[in-house]
Coordinates of C-alpha atoms and ligand atoms in Angstrom, one line a residue:
X197 CA 56.5 55.4 109.9
X198 CA 56.9 54.5 113.8
X199 CA 55.0 57.7 114.5
X200 CA 52.2 56.4 112.3
X201 CA 51.9 53.1 114.1
X202 CA 52.3 54.3 117.2
X203 CA 49.3 56.8 116.2
X204 CA 46.6 53.9 115.3
X205 CA 47.5 52.1 118.1
X206 CA 46.4 55.3 120.5
X207 CA 43.7 55.7 117.9
X208 CA 42.7 51.7 118.5
X209 CA 42.6 51.8 122.0
X210 CA 40.6 55.3 123.0
X211 CA 38.3 53.4 119.8
X212 CA 37.8 50.3 120.5
X213 CA 38.9 47.4 118.0
X214 CA 35.5 46.9 116.6
X215 CA 35.5 50.9 115.2
X216 CA 38.9 50.8 115.0
X217 CA 38.6 47.6 112.4
X218 CA 36.0 49.2 110.1
X219 CA 37.0 52.8 110.1
X220 CA 40.5 53.4 110.4
X221 CA 42.4 50.2 108.6
X222 CA 40.7 51.4 105.7
X223 CA 43.7 54.6 106.4
X224 CA 46.5 55.4 103.9
X225 CA 48.6 58.0 105.0
X226 CA 49.3 60.1 102.3
X227 CA 52.5 62.6 103.8
X228 CA 53.5 64.2 106.4
X229 CA 54.4 67.9 105.6
X230 CA 55.6 70.4 107.9
X231 CA 52.6 70.8 110.4
X232 CA 49.6 68.1 108.7
X233 CA 49.2 64.6 108.4
X234 CA 47.6 63.9 105.2
X235 CA 45.6 60.5 105.6
X236 CA 43.9 58.9 102.0
X237 CA 40.9 57.0 102.5
X238 CA 38.6 55.4 99.9
X239 CA 35.8 56.8 99.5
X240 CA 33.6 60.2 100.3
X241 CA 31.5 58.6 103.5
X242 CA 34.2 57.5 105.2
X243 CA 36.2 60.8 104.9
X244 CA 32.4 62.3 106.3
X245 CA 32.3 59.8 108.8
X246 CA 36.0 60.1 110.8
X247 CA 35.3 64.4 110.4
X248 CA 32.2 64.7 111.9
X249 CA 32.7 61.8 114.7
X250 CA 36.6 61.1 115.0
X251 CA 38.0 64.3 114.8
X252 CA 38.5 65.0 118.2
X253 CA 40.4 61.9 118.5
X254 CA 42.0 62.5 115.5
X255 CA 43.6 66.1 116.3
X256 CA 43.9 65.1 119.8
X257 CA 46.4 62.1 118.8
X258 CA 48.2 63.7 116.3
X259 CA 48.9 67.0 118.4
X260 CA 50.4 64.3 121.0
X261 CA 52.0 61.5 118.6
X262 CA 53.3 65.0 115.8
X263 CA 53.5 68.0 117.9
X264 CA 51.3 70.4 118.9
X265 CA 50.7 72.6 116.4
X266 CA 50.3 69.1 113.8
X267 CA 47.3 69.5 111.8
X268 CA 44.6 66.5 109.6
X269 CA 43.7 66.4 106.5
X270 CA 41.9 63.6 104.6
X271 CA 41.6 63.2 101.2
X272 CA 38.8 60.3 99.7
X273 CA 40.4 59.0 96.8
X274 CA 37.0 59.7 94.7
X275 CA 38.0 63.7 95.7
X276 CA 41.2 63.0 93.8
X277 CA 39.9 60.9 90.8
X278 CA 37.3 63.6 90.4
X279 CA 40.8 66.2 89.5
X280 CA 39.0 66.9 86.5
X281 CA 36.5 69.2 87.5
X282 CA 38.3 70.7 90.7
X283 CA 41.7 71.2 90.3
X284 CA 44.0 70.9 93.5
X285 CA 47.0 72.9 94.3
X286 CA 48.1 72.0 97.2
X287 CA 49.5 75.8 98.4
X288 CA 49.5 77.5 101.6
X289 CA 47.9 80.8 101.1
X290 CA 50.2 82.3 103.1
X291 CA 52.5 81.5 101.0
X292 CA 53.5 84.7 98.9
X293 CA 55.9 87.3 97.4
X294 CA 53.9 90.4 100.0
X295 CA 54.5 87.8 103.4
X296 CA 58.0 87.3 101.8
X297 CA 61.0 89.2 103.5
X298 CA 63.6 90.5 100.8
X299 CA 67.6 90.6 102.6
X300 CA 71.2 90.3 100.8
X301 CA 70.3 86.5 101.9
X302 CA 67.7 85.9 99.7
X303 CA 67.7 88.8 97.3
X304 CA 69.1 86.8 93.9
X305 CA 67.0 83.7 94.6
X306 CA 63.1 86.1 95.4
X307 CA 64.5 87.9 92.3
X308 CA 65.0 85.0 90.1
X309 CA 61.2 83.8 92.1
X310 CA 59.8 86.8 90.8
X311 CA 60.9 86.9 87.3
X312 CA 59.7 83.3 87.4
X313 CA 56.0 84.2 88.8
X314 CA 56.1 87.4 85.6
X315 CA 56.7 85.2 82.4
X316 CA 56.6 81.8 83.4
X317 CA 58.1 79.4 81.6
X318 CA 60.5 82.2 79.8
X319 CA 62.1 83.7 81.8
X320 CA 64.6 80.8 83.5
X321 CA 63.1 76.7 82.7
X322 CA 63.7 75.3 85.6
X323 CA 64.7 77.7 88.3
X324 CA 66.4 75.9 91.2
X325 CA 66.0 77.0 94.6
X326 CA 68.3 75.5 97.0
X327 CA 69.6 76.5 100.4
X328 CA 70.0 74.8 104.2
X329 CA 66.7 74.5 105.7
X330 CA 63.6 76.5 107.4
X331 CA 65.4 79.4 104.8
X332 CA 62.2 80.0 102.6
X333 CA 62.8 77.5 100.0
X334 CA 59.0 76.4 99.9
X335 CA 57.6 79.3 101.0
X336 CA 59.2 81.9 97.5
X337 CA 58.4 78.7 95.1
X338 CA 54.7 78.5 96.6
X339 CA 54.1 82.5 96.3
X340 CA 55.2 81.6 92.5
X341 CA 52.8 79.2 92.3
X342 CA 49.8 81.8 94.8
X343 CA 50.9 84.0 92.1
X344 CA 50.8 82.6 89.2
X345 CA 47.3 81.0 89.6
X346 CA 45.6 84.1 92.0
X347 CA 46.5 86.2 88.5
X348 CA 46.5 83.9 85.3
X349 CA 44.9 80.7 86.6
X350 CA 47.2 78.9 85.8
X351 CA 46.9 75.2 87.1
X352 CA 49.6 75.1 89.6
X353 CA 50.5 71.6 91.4
X354 CA 53.2 71.8 94.1
X355 CA 54.5 68.7 95.9
X356 CA 57.2 67.2 97.7
X357 CA 59.0 64.3 96.6
X358 CA 58.3 62.3 99.6
X359 CA 54.5 63.3 98.0
X360 CA 55.0 62.5 94.4
X361 CA 56.9 58.9 96.0
X362 CA 53.6 57.8 97.7
X363 CA 51.3 58.8 94.6
X364 CA 52.9 57.1 92.3
X365 CA 53.5 53.5 94.1
X366 CA 49.5 54.0 95.3
X367 CA 49.1 53.6 92.1
X368 CA 50.9 51.5 90.4
X369 CA 50.0 49.8 93.5
X370 CA 46.3 50.3 92.2
X371 CA 46.9 50.3 88.3
X372 CA 46.6 53.9 88.2
X373 CA 49.6 54.8 86.7
X374 CA 47.8 56.5 83.6
X375 CA 46.2 58.4 85.9
X376 CA 48.8 59.8 87.9
X377 CA 50.7 60.9 84.4
X378 CA 47.5 62.4 83.3
X379 CA 47.4 64.2 86.5
X380 CA 50.7 65.4 86.9
X381 CA 51.3 66.7 83.1
X382 CA 48.4 68.9 83.3
X383 CA 50.3 71.7 85.8
X384 CA 51.2 74.5 83.8
X385 CA 53.4 74.9 86.0
X386 CA 55.3 72.1 88.5
X387 CA 56.3 73.2 92.0
X388 CA 58.9 70.2 93.4
X389 CA 60.3 70.2 97.0
X390 CA 62.8 68.2 98.2
X391 CA 64.5 67.3 96.3
X392 CA 66.8 65.1 98.6
X393 CA 64.9 63.2 98.7
X394 CA 64.8 61.7 95.6
X395 CA 68.1 59.5 97.0
X396 CA 67.8 56.0 95.8
X397 CA 64.3 56.1 94.7
X398 CA 65.0 55.0 91.1
X399 CA 61.6 54.6 89.9
X400 CA 61.2 57.9 91.2
X401 CA 63.8 59.5 89.1
X402 CA 62.7 57.4 85.9
X403 CA 59.1 58.6 85.7
X404 CA 60.1 62.5 86.9
X405 CA 62.4 62.0 84.6
X406 CA 59.7 61.5 81.9
X407 CA 57.5 64.2 83.4
X408 CA 59.9 66.5 83.3
X409 CA 60.4 65.9 79.4
X410 CA 56.8 66.0 78.8
X411 CA 56.4 69.5 81.0
X412 CA 59.4 70.9 79.5
X413 CA 58.9 70.2 75.9
X414 CA 55.2 72.1 76.5
X415 CA 56.5 74.7 77.8
X416 CA 55.7 74.3 81.3
X417 CA 57.3 75.9 84.7
X418 CA 59.2 73.7 87.0
X419 CA 60.5 74.9 90.0
X420 CA 63.1 72.8 92.1
X421 CA 63.9 73.1 95.4
X422 CA 65.9 71.5 97.4
X423 CA 68.5 71.5 100.4
X424 CA 71.3 70.5 98.1
X425 CA 72.4 71.0 94.9
X426 CA 71.8 68.6 92.2
X427 CA 75.5 67.3 91.9
X428 CA 75.6 66.7 95.8
X429 CA 71.8 65.4 96.1
X430 CA 73.1 61.1 96.5
X431 CA 72.6 58.8 93.8
X432 CA 71.0 61.3 91.7
X433 CA 70.5 60.3 87.9
X434 CA 72.9 62.5 85.7
X435 CA 70.5 63.1 83.5
X436 CA 68.0 64.1 86.2
X437 CA 71.1 66.5 86.7
X438 CA 71.9 67.9 83.8
X439 CA 68.4 68.9 83.1
X440 CA 68.1 70.8 87.4
X441 CA 71.3 72.3 86.6
X442 CA 70.0 73.7 83.0
X443 CA 68.0 76.5 83.8
X444 CA 69.1 78.5 87.2
X445 CA 70.2 77.9 90.5
X446 CA 69.7 79.9 92.8
X447 CA 70.8 79.8 96.7
X448 CA 69.8 81.5 99.2
X449 CA 71.5 82.2 102.6
X450 CA 71.3 82.1 106.2
X451 CA 69.2 85.6 107.6
X452 CA 71.6 87.7 109.8
X453 CA 71.0 89.4 112.8
X454 CA 68.7 92.4 111.0
X455 CA 66.8 90.0 108.9
X456 CA 65.6 87.7 111.8
X457 CA 64.7 91.0 113.5
X458 CA 62.8 92.0 110.2
X459 CA 60.9 89.2 109.1
X460 CA 60.2 88.7 113.3
X461 CA 58.3 92.3 112.5
X462 CA 56.8 91.4 109.4
X463 CA 54.9 88.5 110.8
X464 CA 54.1 91.1 113.7
X465 CA 52.6 93.2 112.2
X466 CA 50.2 90.1 109.6
X467 CA 48.7 89.4 112.2
X468 CA 48.4 92.2 113.9
X469 CA 50.5 92.0 117.2
X470 CA 52.4 94.5 118.8
X471 CA 55.9 93.2 119.2
X472 CA 59.0 95.6 121.4
X473 CA 62.1 96.2 119.2
X474 CA 63.7 94.6 122.4
X475 CA 61.8 91.6 122.0
X476 CA 62.4 91.0 118.5
X477 CA 66.0 91.3 119.3
X478 CA 66.0 88.8 121.5
X479 CA 64.1 86.2 119.8
X480 CA 66.0 87.2 116.7
X481 CA 69.5 86.4 119.1
X482 CA 68.3 83.0 120.5
X483 CA 67.6 81.4 117.2
X484 CA 70.6 80.4 115.6
X485 CA 70.1 80.5 112.3
X486 CA 67.2 78.7 111.0
X487 CA 63.3 81.0 109.8
X488 CA 61.5 78.6 111.0
X489 CA 62.7 77.7 114.8
X490 CA 62.5 81.9 114.2
X491 CA 58.9 82.0 113.9
X492 CA 58.0 78.8 116.0
X493 CA 59.3 81.1 118.9
X494 CA 57.5 84.2 118.5
X495 CA 54.5 81.7 118.2
X496 CA 55.2 80.5 121.6
X497 CA 55.7 84.2 122.9
X498 CA 52.4 85.2 121.5
X499 CA 50.6 82.2 122.8
X500 CA 52.1 82.2 126.4
X501 CA 50.9 85.9 126.5
X502 CA 47.6 84.7 125.3
X503 CA 47.8 82.0 127.8
X504 CA 48.8 84.1 130.9
X505 CA 47.0 86.9 129.7
X506 CA 49.7 89.8 129.8
X507 CA 51.1 91.9 127.1
X508 CA 54.2 90.7 125.3
X509 CA 57.4 91.8 127.5
X510 CA 60.8 91.1 127.2
X511 CA 60.7 89.0 130.7
X512 CA 57.8 87.1 129.4
X513 CA 59.8 86.2 126.3
X514 CA 62.2 85.2 127.9
X515 CA 60.2 82.9 130.6
X516 CA 58.3 81.9 127.8
X517 CA 61.7 80.7 125.7
X518 CA 62.8 78.9 128.4
X519 CA 60.0 76.1 129.0
X520 CA 60.5 75.6 125.3
X521 CA 64.3 74.7 125.8
X522 CA 63.1 72.6 128.3
X523 CA 59.9 70.6 126.6
X524 CA 61.7 70.3 122.8
X525 CA 65.4 70.2 121.2
X526 CA 64.8 72.2 119.2
X527 CA 67.8 74.8 120.2
X528 CA 69.6 73.7 123.7
X529 CA 71.0 76.4 126.2
X530 CA 74.7 75.9 127.2
X531 CA 73.6 75.1 130.4
X532 CA 71.5 72.2 128.8
X533 CA 74.5 71.4 126.6
X534 CA 77.1 71.0 130.0
X535 CA 74.4 68.4 131.7
X536 CA 74.8 66.8 128.4
X537 CA 78.3 66.0 127.9
X538 CA 78.8 65.9 131.7
X539 CA 76.3 62.5 131.9
X540 CA 78.2 61.4 128.5
X541 CA 81.8 61.3 130.2
X542 CA 80.0 60.1 133.8
X543 CA 81.3 63.5 135.6
X544 CA 79.6 66.8 137.1
X545 CA 78.2 69.4 135.9
X546 CA 80.6 71.3 138.3
X547 CA 83.6 69.0 137.0
X548 CA 83.7 70.8 133.9
X549 CA 83.5 74.4 135.0
X550 CA 86.3 73.7 137.6
X551 CA 89.5 74.6 138.1
X552 CA 91.0 71.1 137.9
X553 CA 93.6 70.4 135.1
X554 CA 92.9 66.3 135.4
X555 CA 92.4 64.4 132.6
X556 CA 88.8 63.2 133.3
X557 CA 88.0 66.7 133.8
X558 CA 89.9 68.9 131.3
X559 CA 89.5 66.6 128.0
X560 CA 85.6 66.7 128.4
X561 CA 85.8 70.5 129.5
X562 CA 87.5 70.5 125.7
X563 CA 84.9 68.4 123.6
X564 CA 82.0 70.3 125.9
X565 CA 83.9 74.2 123.9
X566 CA 84.4 72.4 121.1
X567 CA 80.3 71.5 120.6
X568 CA 79.1 74.7 122.2
X569 CA 81.4 76.2 119.9
X570 CA 79.9 74.4 117.0
X571 CA 75.8 74.7 117.9
X572 CA 75.6 77.9 119.3
X573 CA 76.3 81.6 118.3
X574 CA 78.4 82.4 121.3
X575 CA 81.9 83.6 121.3
X576 CA 85.1 82.2 122.5
X577 CA 84.9 85.0 125.6
X578 CA 80.9 83.4 126.6
X579 CA 82.1 80.5 126.3
X580 CA 85.1 80.8 128.9
X581 CA 82.2 82.3 131.1
X582 CA 80.2 78.9 131.3
X583 CA 83.4 77.7 132.5
X584 CA 84.3 79.5 135.7
X585 CA 85.4 82.2 133.5
X586 CA 88.3 80.8 132.2
X587 CA 89.5 83.0 129.3
X588 CA 88.8 83.4 126.2
X589 CA 92.3 82.3 124.6
X590 CA 92.0 79.1 126.5
X591 CA 88.5 78.6 125.0
X592 CA 90.3 78.6 121.5
X593 CA 93.2 76.2 122.1
X594 CA 90.7 73.7 123.5
X595 CA 88.7 74.2 120.4
X596 CA 91.5 74.0 118.4
X597 CA 92.8 70.9 120.0
X598 CA 89.8 69.1 119.6
X599 CA 89.0 69.8 115.8
X600 CA 92.7 67.9 115.7
X601 CA 92.0 65.3 117.8
X602 CA 89.4 64.1 116.0
X603 CA 90.6 64.2 112.8
X604 CA 93.1 61.6 114.2
X605 CA 90.9 59.5 116.3
X606 CA 87.8 57.6 114.9
X607 CA 86.8 56.7 118.8
X608 CA 86.6 60.3 118.8
X609 CA 85.3 61.2 116.1
X610 CA 82.7 58.7 117.2
X611 CA 82.2 60.4 120.6
X612 CA 81.2 63.5 119.0
X613 CA 79.0 62.8 116.9
X614 CA 77.1 60.9 119.3
X615 CA 76.4 63.5 121.3
X616 CA 76.0 66.5 117.7
X617 CA 73.2 64.2 117.8
X618 CA 71.5 64.7 121.1
X619 CA 71.5 68.5 119.9
X620 CA 69.2 68.6 117.0
Ligands
ADP1548 P1 62.3 75.8 103.7 O1 61.4 75.3 102.8 O2 64.0 76.1 103.0 O3 62.8 74.6 105.0 P2 59.7 76.7 104.4 O4 59.9 77.8 103.3 O5 59.4 75.9 104.9 O6 61.7 77.1 104.3 O7 60.4 78.2 105.8 C1 59.8 78.1 106.9 C2 59.3 79.3 107.6 O8 60.0 80.2 107.9 C3 58.0 79.3 107.3 O9 56.5 79.8 107.2 C4 58.3 80.7 105.7 O10 56.8 81.5 106.0 C5 58.2 81.3 106.5 N1 59.7 82.7 106.2 C6 61.2 81.7 105.5 N2 61.9 82.7 104.6 C7 60.6 83.8 105.1 C8 61.0 85.0 104.4 N3 62.5 86.0 103.9 N4 59.9 86.3 104.8 C9 59.2 85.6 105.5 N5 58.7 84.2 106.0 C10 59.8 83.7 106.0
MG1549 MG1 60.5 73.3 102.5

């Protein structure tokens, strides 16, 4: 919400009070997705004016406040009410089975999704996909949607819990609950994403419970995704938990190196980019285990090559990605981690690397080793090298010592949490 206010404020500064009050104050933030924000406006006229007269200011500000790859999508309430004639699925057309790379880590979920796509409401209902963020849950669930919407012309509806929640709140405010219910109940396939956001939303859970029953009983398919198992979603109602667990639970695990390389190759093939083997390996090694970050880094390399008018080579890639690490906090280099820890304890990076066993230096050094082990892929010997070639047994000892102390000292636990927060 803070970002949204900032966004509005920047726009107001840009276009002046009068236009702002007239055209922007009636806008509602519908939802913030992965790479777009969705806005709702009262009617089609608003939508046209915004798209025609304020498009530049909107897209510039959204990039500035939400991120370079963000776009704005505008819906009018009229358009929503018109859903009788036009069915909106909210699917990303790129999220298909063809574009989904299958490996050991996602084989099971993929097979389950295929089975569901081939016989909706007959194979597994609901299908519940779970796994950490950025591993392909949304892609896979939308692949089911794209397949069924295309092949059988089924009414597919994709919605994240956050959007569902906003939609519900708006409907309650505008006394449009009946329309809200009808809209969701008309779906042949409901894809409900990010269930972890159900925490603490009682009305939403109640509404979802009835929607679930209604769809399930009329033989409609439900596909659910979350980064937690139903039993691990805080405050999830028992009756929802048992329904979510009533079908098939399928997990997606982080990809290994080989899989990461395969995904990069697939992405390169999709947009006809030549991607040398060593570059693919470099990018794959640099990303911990998140496919979204993997893609982000690849995009960055491609953009860098195109801006500088150079072919994609290993040295270009190293340059492109070293820049990235300076700008974003997505993946930090060991160098930056050392800098942050040193700063936290008020010492110099040199002190961390030194041989001094004075407690003022030795303790932060051990903490830093523990953090490196925690947030990077580096091996013990590799970590040792960063600290003036310390032997790997020293690193192991330090990591274990901090781990042990952490359990006993609340103060250290808190310090570590504060530090870790800066690395995510
Ligand atoms: P999640 O919903 O689990 O957070 P997403 O489905 O949004 O993750 O995936 C993040 C990005 O990674 C998407 O752009 C998606 O296309 C891509 N991706 C994930 N898994 C695969 C895969 N197995 N093959 C190809 N692309 C993938
Ligand atoms: Mg997702």
